[in-house]
Coordinates of C-alpha atoms and ligand atoms in Angstrom, one line a residue:
X138 CA 0.0 0.0 0.0
X139 CA 1.4 3.5 -0.9
X140 CA 1.8 5.9 2.0
X141 CA -0.8 8.6 2.4
X142 CA 0.3 12.1 2.0
X143 CA -0.7 15.3 3.8
X144 CA 0.3 18.6 2.4
X145 CA -0.1 21.7 4.6
X146 CA 0.1 25.3 3.3
X147 CA 1.4 27.6 6.0
X148 CA 3.9 26.7 8.8
X149 CA 2.6 28.5 11.8
X150 CA 0.0 28.0 14.6
X151 CA -2.8 26.2 12.7
X152 CA -0.6 24.4 10.1
X153 CA 2.0 23.0 12.5
X154 CA -0.6 22.0 15.1
X155 CA -2.4 20.0 12.5
X156 CA 0.8 18.4 11.1
X157 CA 2.1 17.5 14.5
X158 CA -1.3 15.9 15.4
X159 CA -1.3 13.8 12.3
X160 CA 2.2 12.7 12.9
X161 CA 1.3 11.6 16.5
X162 CA -1.5 9.5 15.0
X163 CA 0.2 8.1 11.8
X164 CA 3.9 7.4 12.0
X165 CA 3.9 6.2 8.4
X166 CA 2.2 9.2 6.6
X167 CA 4.3 11.5 4.4
X168 CA 3.7 15.1 5.7
X169 CA 5.0 18.1 3.8
X170 CA 4.5 21.7 4.9
X171 CA 5.1 24.6 2.5
X172 CA 5.9 27.9 4.2
X173 CA 6.7 30.9 2.1
X174 CA 8.6 32.6 4.9
X175 CA 11.8 31.5 6.7
X176 CA 10.3 30.6 10.0
X177 CA 7.8 28.1 11.4
X178 CA 5.9 27.9 14.7
X179 CA 6.6 31.5 15.8
X180 CA 4.7 33.5 18.4
X181 CA 3.4 36.5 16.4
X182 CA 1.7 37.5 19.6
X183 CA 5.1 38.1 21.2
X184 CA 6.3 40.5 18.5
X185 CA 5.2 43.7 20.3
X186 CA 7.3 42.6 23.3
X187 CA 10.3 41.8 21.2
X188 CA 10.1 45.2 19.5
X189 CA 9.7 46.8 23.0
X190 CA 13.1 45.2 23.9
X191 CA 11.6 42.9 26.6
X192 CA 12.5 39.7 24.7
X193 CA 16.2 39.2 24.2
X194 CA 16.1 37.6 20.7
X195 CA 13.6 36.9 18.0
X196 CA 14.8 33.3 18.3
X197 CA 13.0 33.1 21.6
X198 CA 9.7 33.6 19.8
X199 CA 10.2 30.5 17.7
X200 CA 8.7 27.4 19.4
X201 CA 10.1 24.9 16.9
X202 CA 12.4 25.4 13.9
X203 CA 12.0 23.6 10.5
X204 CA 15.1 21.5 11.4
X205 CA 13.5 20.3 14.7
X206 CA 10.3 19.4 12.8
X207 CA 12.3 17.4 10.3
X208 CA 14.5 15.6 12.8
X209 CA 12.2 15.0 15.7
X210 CA 8.8 14.6 13.9
X211 CA 9.8 13.6 10.4
X212 CA 7.7 16.5 9.0
X213 CA 9.2 17.7 5.8
X214 CA 9.0 21.5 6.3
X215 CA 9.9 23.4 3.1
X216 CA 10.5 27.1 4.0
X217 CA 10.7 29.8 1.3
X218 CA 8.2 27.7 -0.7
X219 CA 5.0 29.4 -1.7
X220 CA 1.9 27.5 -2.9
X221 CA 0.6 29.5 -5.9
X222 CA -2.3 27.3 -7.0
X223 CA -4.5 24.4 -5.8
X224 CA -5.7 21.9 -8.4
X225 CA -8.4 20.0 -6.6
X226 CA -9.3 17.9 -9.8
X227 CA -5.9 16.3 -9.8
X228 CA -5.3 16.6 -6.1
X229 CA -2.1 18.6 -6.4
X230 CA -0.7 22.0 -5.6
X231 CA 1.7 24.2 -7.6
X232 CA 4.7 25.3 -5.5
X233 CA 7.2 28.1 -6.2
X234 CA 10.6 27.7 -4.7
X235 CA 11.4 31.3 -3.8
X236 CA 15.1 30.8 -3.5
X237 CA 15.6 29.1 -6.9
X238 CA 12.6 30.8 -8.7
X239 CA 11.5 27.4 -9.9
X240 CA 8.1 25.8 -9.8
X241 CA 6.8 22.2 -9.4
X242 CA 3.6 20.3 -8.7
X243 CA 3.2 18.3 -5.4
X244 CA 0.4 15.8 -5.1
X245 CA -1.7 15.2 -2.0
X246 CA -4.2 12.8 -0.5
X247 CA -5.3 15.4 2.1
X248 CA -4.6 19.2 1.9
X249 CA -4.8 21.7 4.8
X250 CA -4.9 25.4 4.0
X251 CA -3.5 27.3 7.0
X252 CA -2.4 30.5 5.2
X253 CA -3.3 32.9 8.0
X254 CA -4.4 36.5 7.4
X255 CA -2.6 39.7 6.3
X256 CA -2.8 43.2 7.7
X257 CA -5.0 45.6 5.8
X258 CA -2.9 48.0 3.7
X259 CA -5.0 50.9 2.5
X260 CA -4.5 51.9 -1.1
X261 CA -3.5 55.5 -0.4
X262 CA -0.7 57.7 -1.8
X263 CA 2.6 57.0 -0.2
X264 CA 1.7 53.6 1.2
X265 CA 4.8 51.9 -0.4
X266 CA 7.2 54.3 1.3
X267 CA 9.9 53.0 3.6
X268 CA 8.9 53.1 7.3
X269 CA 5.3 51.9 6.9
X270 CA 4.7 48.5 8.5
X271 CA 1.9 46.0 9.1
X272 CA 2.5 43.1 11.5
X273 CA 1.7 39.5 10.7
X274 CA 4.6 37.1 10.3
X275 CA 7.8 36.9 12.4
X276 CA 9.6 38.5 9.4
X277 CA 7.3 41.5 9.6
X278 CA 8.2 41.9 13.3
X279 CA 11.9 41.7 12.5
X280 CA 11.5 44.3 9.8
X281 CA 10.1 46.8 12.3
X282 CA 12.8 45.9 14.9
X283 CA 15.6 46.4 12.3
X284 CA 14.1 49.6 11.0
X285 CA 14.0 51.1 14.5
X286 CA 17.6 49.9 15.1
X287 CA 18.9 51.3 11.8
X288 CA 16.9 54.5 11.5
X289 CA 16.3 55.5 15.1
X290 CA 12.9 57.0 14.6
X291 CA 11.8 59.6 17.1
X292 CA 8.1 59.9 16.2
X293 CA 5.7 57.1 15.4
X294 CA 2.1 57.1 14.3
X295 CA -0.1 54.0 14.7
X296 CA -3.1 53.8 12.5
X297 CA -5.8 51.8 14.2
X298 CA -6.7 51.5 17.9
X299 CA -7.3 47.7 18.1
X300 CA -5.3 45.4 20.2
X301 CA -2.2 45.4 17.9
X302 CA -2.3 49.2 17.8
X303 CA -2.5 49.3 21.6
X304 CA 0.3 46.8 22.1
X305 CA 2.5 48.6 19.6
X306 CA 1.8 51.9 21.4
X307 CA 3.3 50.3 24.6
X308 CA 6.2 48.9 22.6
X309 CA 7.1 52.2 20.9
X310 CA 6.7 54.2 24.2
X311 CA 9.2 51.7 25.7
X312 CA 11.6 52.5 22.8
X313 CA 11.3 56.2 23.9
X314 CA 9.4 57.4 20.8
X315 CA 6.7 60.1 20.7
X316 CA 3.7 58.0 19.9
X317 CA 0.5 59.1 18.3
X318 CA -2.5 56.8 17.5
X319 CA -5.1 57.6 14.9
X320 CA -8.5 55.9 14.5
X321 CA -11.5 56.8 12.4
X322 CA -13.7 55.5 15.2
X323 CA -14.5 57.8 18.1
X324 CA -12.9 55.4 20.5
X325 CA -10.0 52.9 20.8
X326 CA -10.8 49.2 21.0
X327 CA -14.1 49.2 19.1
X328 CA -14.8 45.6 20.2
X329 CA -15.6 47.3 23.6
X330 CA -18.5 49.6 24.4
X331 CA -17.7 53.4 24.3
X332 CA -17.9 53.7 28.1
X333 CA -15.2 51.1 28.5
X334 CA -13.2 52.4 25.5
X335 CA -13.2 55.8 27.2
X336 CA -11.3 54.4 30.2
X337 CA -8.6 53.1 27.9
X338 CA -8.3 56.4 25.9
X339 CA -8.0 58.3 29.1
X340 CA -5.2 56.0 30.4
X341 CA -3.4 56.2 27.1
X342 CA -3.5 60.0 27.0
X343 CA -2.3 60.1 30.6
X344 CA 0.6 57.8 29.7
X345 CA 1.8 59.9 26.8
X346 CA 0.0 58.6 23.7
X347 CA -1.5 61.4 21.6
X348 CA -4.8 60.1 20.4
X349 CA -6.6 61.4 17.3
X350 CA -10.0 59.7 17.3
X351 CA -12.7 60.2 14.7
X352 CA -10.0 61.0 12.2
X353 CA -9.5 59.3 8.9
X354 CA -6.2 58.5 7.2
X355 CA -6.0 60.3 3.8
X356 CA -2.5 59.7 2.6
X357 CA 1.2 59.6 3.5
X358 CA 3.9 62.1 2.5
X359 CA 7.4 61.0 1.8
X360 CA 11.0 62.4 1.6
X361 CA 13.7 60.5 -0.3
X362 CA 11.5 57.4 -0.3
X363 CA 10.8 57.4 3.4
X364 CA 7.5 58.3 5.1
X365 CA 7.7 61.8 6.5
X366 CA 4.2 62.6 7.5
X367 CA 0.6 61.2 7.7
X368 CA -2.2 63.4 6.4
X369 CA -5.7 62.8 7.9
X370 CA -9.0 64.5 7.1
X371 CA -8.2 67.0 9.9
X372 CA -4.4 67.5 10.1
X373 CA -0.9 66.6 9.1
X374 CA 1.4 64.8 11.6
X375 CA 5.1 64.5 11.1
X376 CA 6.4 61.0 11.6
X377 CA 9.4 58.7 11.1
X378 CA 7.5 55.4 11.5
X379 CA 4.0 54.2 10.7
X380 CA 2.5 51.0 12.2
X381 CA -0.7 49.8 10.5
X382 CA -3.2 48.1 12.9
X383 CA -6.3 48.5 10.7
X384 CA -7.4 44.9 11.0
X385 CA -6.7 41.8 8.9
X386 CA -8.0 40.1 5.8
X387 CA -7.9 36.3 5.5
X388 CA -5.4 34.8 3.0
X389 CA -8.1 33.0 1.1
X390 CA -7.4 33.8 -2.5
X391 CA -5.8 30.4 -3.2
X392 CA -9.0 28.7 -1.9
X393 CA -11.3 31.1 -3.9
X394 CA -9.4 30.4 -7.1
X395 CA -9.7 26.7 -6.5
X396 CA -13.5 27.0 -6.3
X397 CA -13.7 26.6 -2.5
X398 CA -16.6 28.4 -0.9
X399 CA -15.8 31.5 1.1
X400 CA -17.9 33.0 3.9
X401 CA -17.7 35.8 6.5
X402 CA -15.3 38.5 5.4
X403 CA -14.1 36.2 2.6
X404 CA -12.6 33.7 5.1
X405 CA -12.7 30.1 4.0
X406 CA -16.0 28.4 4.9
X407 CA -15.5 25.4 7.1
X408 CA -17.8 23.1 9.1
X409 CA -17.2 22.1 12.7
X410 CA -14.7 19.5 11.5
X411 CA -12.6 22.0 9.6
X412 CA -13.7 20.6 6.2
X413 CA -14.1 23.0 3.3
X414 CA -16.6 22.8 0.6
X415 CA -14.3 20.5 -1.5
X416 CA -13.5 16.9 -0.5
X417 CA -10.0 16.2 1.0
X418 CA -9.4 20.0 1.5
X419 CA -9.4 21.3 5.0
X420 CA -8.8 24.8 6.4
X421 CA -7.9 26.2 9.9
X422 CA -6.8 29.3 11.6
X423 CA -6.9 33.0 10.5
X424 CA -7.7 32.1 6.9
X425 CA -10.9 30.4 8.0
X426 CA -14.3 31.2 9.6
X427 CA -15.5 30.3 13.1
X428 CA -19.1 30.0 14.4
X429 CA -20.0 32.6 17.0
X430 CA -21.9 30.8 19.8
X431 CA -23.8 33.9 21.0
X432 CA -24.4 35.6 17.7
X433 CA -25.2 32.2 16.2
X434 CA -23.5 33.1 12.9
X435 CA -20.3 32.5 11.1
X436 CA -17.6 35.2 11.8
X437 CA -13.9 35.8 11.1
X438 CA -11.9 36.2 14.3
X439 CA -8.2 36.1 13.7
X440 CA -6.7 35.0 17.0
X441 CA -4.0 32.5 18.0
X442 CA -6.3 30.9 20.5
X443 CA -8.6 29.9 17.8
X444 CA -5.9 29.0 15.2
X445 CA -4.2 26.5 17.5
X446 CA -7.4 24.8 18.4
X447 CA -8.7 24.6 14.8
X448 CA -5.3 23.3 13.7
X449 CA -5.4 20.5 16.3
X450 CA -9.0 19.6 15.4
X451 CA -8.2 19.6 11.7
X452 CA -5.2 17.3 12.4
X453 CA -7.4 14.9 14.5
X454 CA -10.0 14.7 11.7
X455 CA -7.5 14.4 8.9
X456 CA -6.1 11.5 10.8
X457 CA -9.5 9.7 10.7
X458 CA -10.8 11.0 14.1
X459 CA -14.0 12.7 14.8
X460 CA -13.7 16.0 16.7
X461 CA -15.7 19.2 16.4
X462 CA -14.8 22.8 17.2
X463 CA -18.1 24.1 18.6
X464 CA -17.2 27.8 18.0
X465 CA -16.0 31.0 19.7
X466 CA -17.5 33.6 22.0
X467 CA -15.1 36.4 20.9
X468 CA -12.8 36.3 24.0
X469 CA -9.8 38.6 23.8
X470 CA -7.3 40.2 26.2
X471 CA -4.6 42.8 25.9
X472 CA -2.9 45.5 27.9
X473 CA -1.1 48.8 27.6
X474 CA 1.5 49.5 30.3
X475 CA -0.3 48.8 33.6
X476 CA -3.8 48.8 32.2
X477 CA -5.4 45.4 31.4
X478 CA -8.3 45.0 29.0
X479 CA -10.5 42.1 28.1
X480 CA -13.8 41.3 26.5
X481 CA -16.0 38.3 25.6
X482 CA -19.4 37.7 24.1
X483 CA -21.3 40.5 22.3
X484 CA -21.1 44.2 23.0
X485 CA -23.9 46.7 22.9
X486 CA -23.6 47.5 19.2
X487 CA -23.5 43.9 18.3
X488 CA -26.6 43.1 20.4
X489 CA -28.5 46.1 18.9
X490 CA -27.5 45.0 15.3
X491 CA -28.9 41.5 16.1
X492 CA -32.0 42.9 17.6
X493 CA -31.4 41.2 21.0
X494 CA -33.0 43.1 24.0
X495 CA -30.4 43.4 26.8
X496 CA -29.6 44.9 30.1
X497 CA -26.2 46.0 31.4
X498 CA -24.5 46.7 34.7
X499 CA -21.1 48.4 35.1
X500 CA -19.3 48.5 38.4
X501 CA -16.0 49.7 39.8
X502 CA -14.5 47.5 42.4
X503 CA -11.0 46.3 43.4
X504 CA -8.9 43.3 42.4
X505 CA -8.3 42.4 46.1
X506 CA -9.7 43.6 49.5
X507 CA -9.0 47.3 50.1
X508 CA -6.6 46.5 53.0
X509 CA -4.4 44.1 51.1
X510 CA -1.2 45.6 49.6
X511 CA -1.3 46.0 45.8
X512 CA -5.0 46.1 45.5
X513 CA -6.0 47.8 42.2
X514 CA -9.1 49.2 40.5
X515 CA -11.2 47.0 38.2
X516 CA -14.1 48.1 36.0
X517 CA -16.5 45.3 35.0
X518 CA -19.4 45.5 32.6
X519 CA -21.9 42.7 32.1
X520 CA -24.5 42.4 29.4
X521 CA -27.4 40.0 29.8
X522 CA -30.6 39.1 28.0
X523 CA -33.4 41.4 29.1
X524 CA -35.7 38.5 29.9
X525 CA -34.3 35.3 31.3
X526 CA -31.0 36.9 32.3
X527 CA -28.7 34.7 30.1
X528 CA -25.2 36.1 30.0
X529 CA -24.4 37.6 26.6
X530 CA -21.2 39.6 27.1
X531 CA -18.7 41.1 29.4
X532 CA -15.9 43.6 29.4
X533 CA -13.1 44.3 31.9
X534 CA -10.7 47.3 32.2
X535 CA -8.4 47.5 35.2
X536 CA -5.0 47.1 36.7
X537 CA -2.9 44.0 37.5
X538 CA -5.0 41.0 38.2
X539 CA -8.2 42.3 36.5
X540 CA -8.4 41.1 32.9
X541 CA -7.9 37.3 33.2
X542 CA -11.2 37.2 35.1
X543 CA -12.8 37.3 31.6
X544 CA -12.2 33.6 31.3
X545 CA -14.8 32.9 34.0
X546 CA -17.3 34.9 31.9
X547 CA -16.3 33.2 28.7
X548 CA -16.9 29.8 30.3
X549 CA -20.2 30.9 31.8
X550 CA -21.4 32.3 28.4
X551 CA -20.3 29.2 26.6
X552 CA -22.3 27.1 29.1
X553 CA -25.3 29.4 28.5
X554 CA -25.5 30.4 32.2
X555 CA -27.7 33.1 33.5
X556 CA -26.7 36.1 35.7
X557 CA -28.2 34.2 38.7
X558 CA -25.9 31.2 37.9
X559 CA -22.9 33.5 37.9
X560 CA -23.9 35.1 41.2
X561 CA -23.9 31.8 43.1
X562 CA -20.9 30.2 41.3
X563 CA -18.5 28.9 43.9
X564 CA -15.5 31.0 42.9
X565 CA -12.3 31.0 44.9
X566 CA -11.4 33.7 47.5
X567 CA -8.5 34.6 49.7
X568 CA -7.3 38.3 50.2
X569 CA -4.1 38.0 48.0
X570 CA -6.3 37.1 45.0
X571 CA -9.7 38.6 45.3
X572 CA -12.3 40.4 47.4
X573 CA -14.8 38.0 49.0
X574 CA -17.4 39.0 46.4
X575 CA -15.5 38.7 43.1
X576 CA -16.0 41.8 41.0
X577 CA -17.8 39.7 38.4
X578 CA -20.3 38.6 41.0
X579 CA -20.7 42.2 42.3
X580 CA -21.7 43.2 38.7
X581 CA -24.1 40.2 38.6
X582 CA -25.6 41.3 41.9
X583 CA -26.4 44.7 40.5
X584 CA -28.6 43.1 37.8
X585 CA -30.9 41.3 40.2
Ligands
FAD847 C1 1.4 41.6 16.6 C2 0.4 40.5 16.8 C3 0.0 40.2 18.1 C4 -0.9 39.2 18.3 N1 -1.3 38.9 19.6 C5 -2.2 37.9 19.8 C6 -2.5 37.6 21.1 O1 -2.1 38.2 22.1 N2 -3.5 36.6 21.3 C7 -4.0 35.9 20.3 O2 -4.8 35.0 20.5 N3 -3.6 36.2 19.0 C8 -2.7 37.1 18.8 N4 -2.3 37.4 17.5 C9 -2.9 36.7 16.3 C10 -2.2 35.4 16.1 O3 -0.8 35.6 15.9 C11 -2.8 34.7 14.9 O4 -4.1 34.5 15.1 C12 -2.1 33.3 14.6 O5 -0.8 33.5 14.3 C13 -2.8 32.7 13.4 O6 -2.2 31.5 13.1 P1 -2.3 30.8 11.6 O7 -1.5 29.6 11.6 O8 -3.8 30.7 11.3 O9 -1.8 31.9 10.7 P2 -0.3 32.6 10.6 O10 0.3 32.7 11.9 O11 -0.5 33.9 9.9 O12 0.5 31.7 9.7 C14 0.2 31.5 8.3 C15 1.5 31.1 7.6 O13 1.2 30.8 6.3 C16 2.2 31.2 5.4 N5 1.6 31.3 4.1 C17 0.6 32.1 3.7 N6 0.3 31.9 2.4 C18 1.1 31.0 2.0 C19 1.3 30.3 0.7 N7 0.6 30.6 -0.3 N8 2.3 29.3 0.6 C20 3.1 29.0 1.7 N9 2.9 29.6 2.9 C21 2.0 30.6 3.0 C22 2.6 32.6 6.0 O14 3.9 32.9 5.7 C23 2.5 32.3 7.5 O15 3.7 31.9 8.1 C24 -1.4 38.4 17.2 C25 -1.0 38.8 15.9 C26 -0.1 39.8 15.7 C27 0.3 40.1 14.3

């Protein structure tokens, strides 16, 4: 019998999780991973902290190199190889060797698309100037790091106030730059409600970030090929460095050209087993959709948490198993300097758009009892169904020890618990960790 062959496109979180899972199940399969970059299994999430200077070397962001995959797991990782076409009829992919500029066909029995997502790059004048960066792959993080080392920028403007923008604001402040952040929305972190977003904006301003909210990027001006200023619909800001944090778009063009169905935001449509619309072709991670358990619809959420799980489940099912990914509730966490931020479920705008009647409570409490050293402020907002009290969403902004509490809410929302269930949940308590009424339960109490 000939060996079965798995081909994976993309060598990071989703792709390598799947390849490793298949290898654990089938010692005899041939597994080939094509990765167009130089690196595999890197922590893109760690890049802001590497750029900030908190991580000694970019090597520390790499969990496993191509050599280790080859030697320890017999996974044939081919870096600097880009898949340029999928031919589902003949079950083969066209691969470009980027070093040799040559092309060849590679056949597959099973194919996993794990191509990730790319940062949005607006088509405005000056966008191709030196000094304008989006973050996605490890190489993109290295490019920013090297640019800062070589050009010593003094002023930076971040376009977009989502979590990448916020984390990069912290990183560039740490590199002693004058940091401005521009967003066309009237708040930062539009996945939060405006009242919670305001707490973040106030903290950012107090900590030296100049915020320009409700302002739209128009174009960039350049001097000798380098970005020299950013022009908005209201002003011109001089700058030496631009970071684009304007969201991501799934890398789904290979799939679309192969006739594979796309869904939310053009992400690859998959079922709960990670199967695409074509037989023997699977997809996982940032290039693919997820099902939102509260909104009850397909969404595109580009997060490492989801990519790793989808990759594992794809690997299990490709191996002949039967595992399902039920979906996501939109849980995310970040921080800027000492301010922690997290959210889960749906926010007010999303609930209004879906026509779901809701009630909210917002409380200010403390992360520990007032008498205990190091106690910090925590702001909690809960969103529940107007009748029945089912938990629909939650947001937390506070200092050290605040934001990770969101995981309790994510669990409660996934389990379809009500605000009463949350109130009487047997959570842990001792003064070094929490007040006797956990802030989440104080917010729940306010809704009864
Ligand atoms: C700055 C930053 C911070 C982040 N922080 C967090 C965080 O704190 N928490 C969190 O949950 N998530 C975070 N994320 C998101 C997280 O990194 C991604 O969700 C995760 O990496 C997605 O994994 P993936 O395998 O789907 O895609 P990717 O990691 O994007 O990997 C896809 C790979 O496919 C390769 N590829 C694409 N097309 C081809 C092709 N045609 N041929 C060959 N190779 C190809 C790419 O080079 C890439 O290496 C962050 C992302 C960034 C950029």
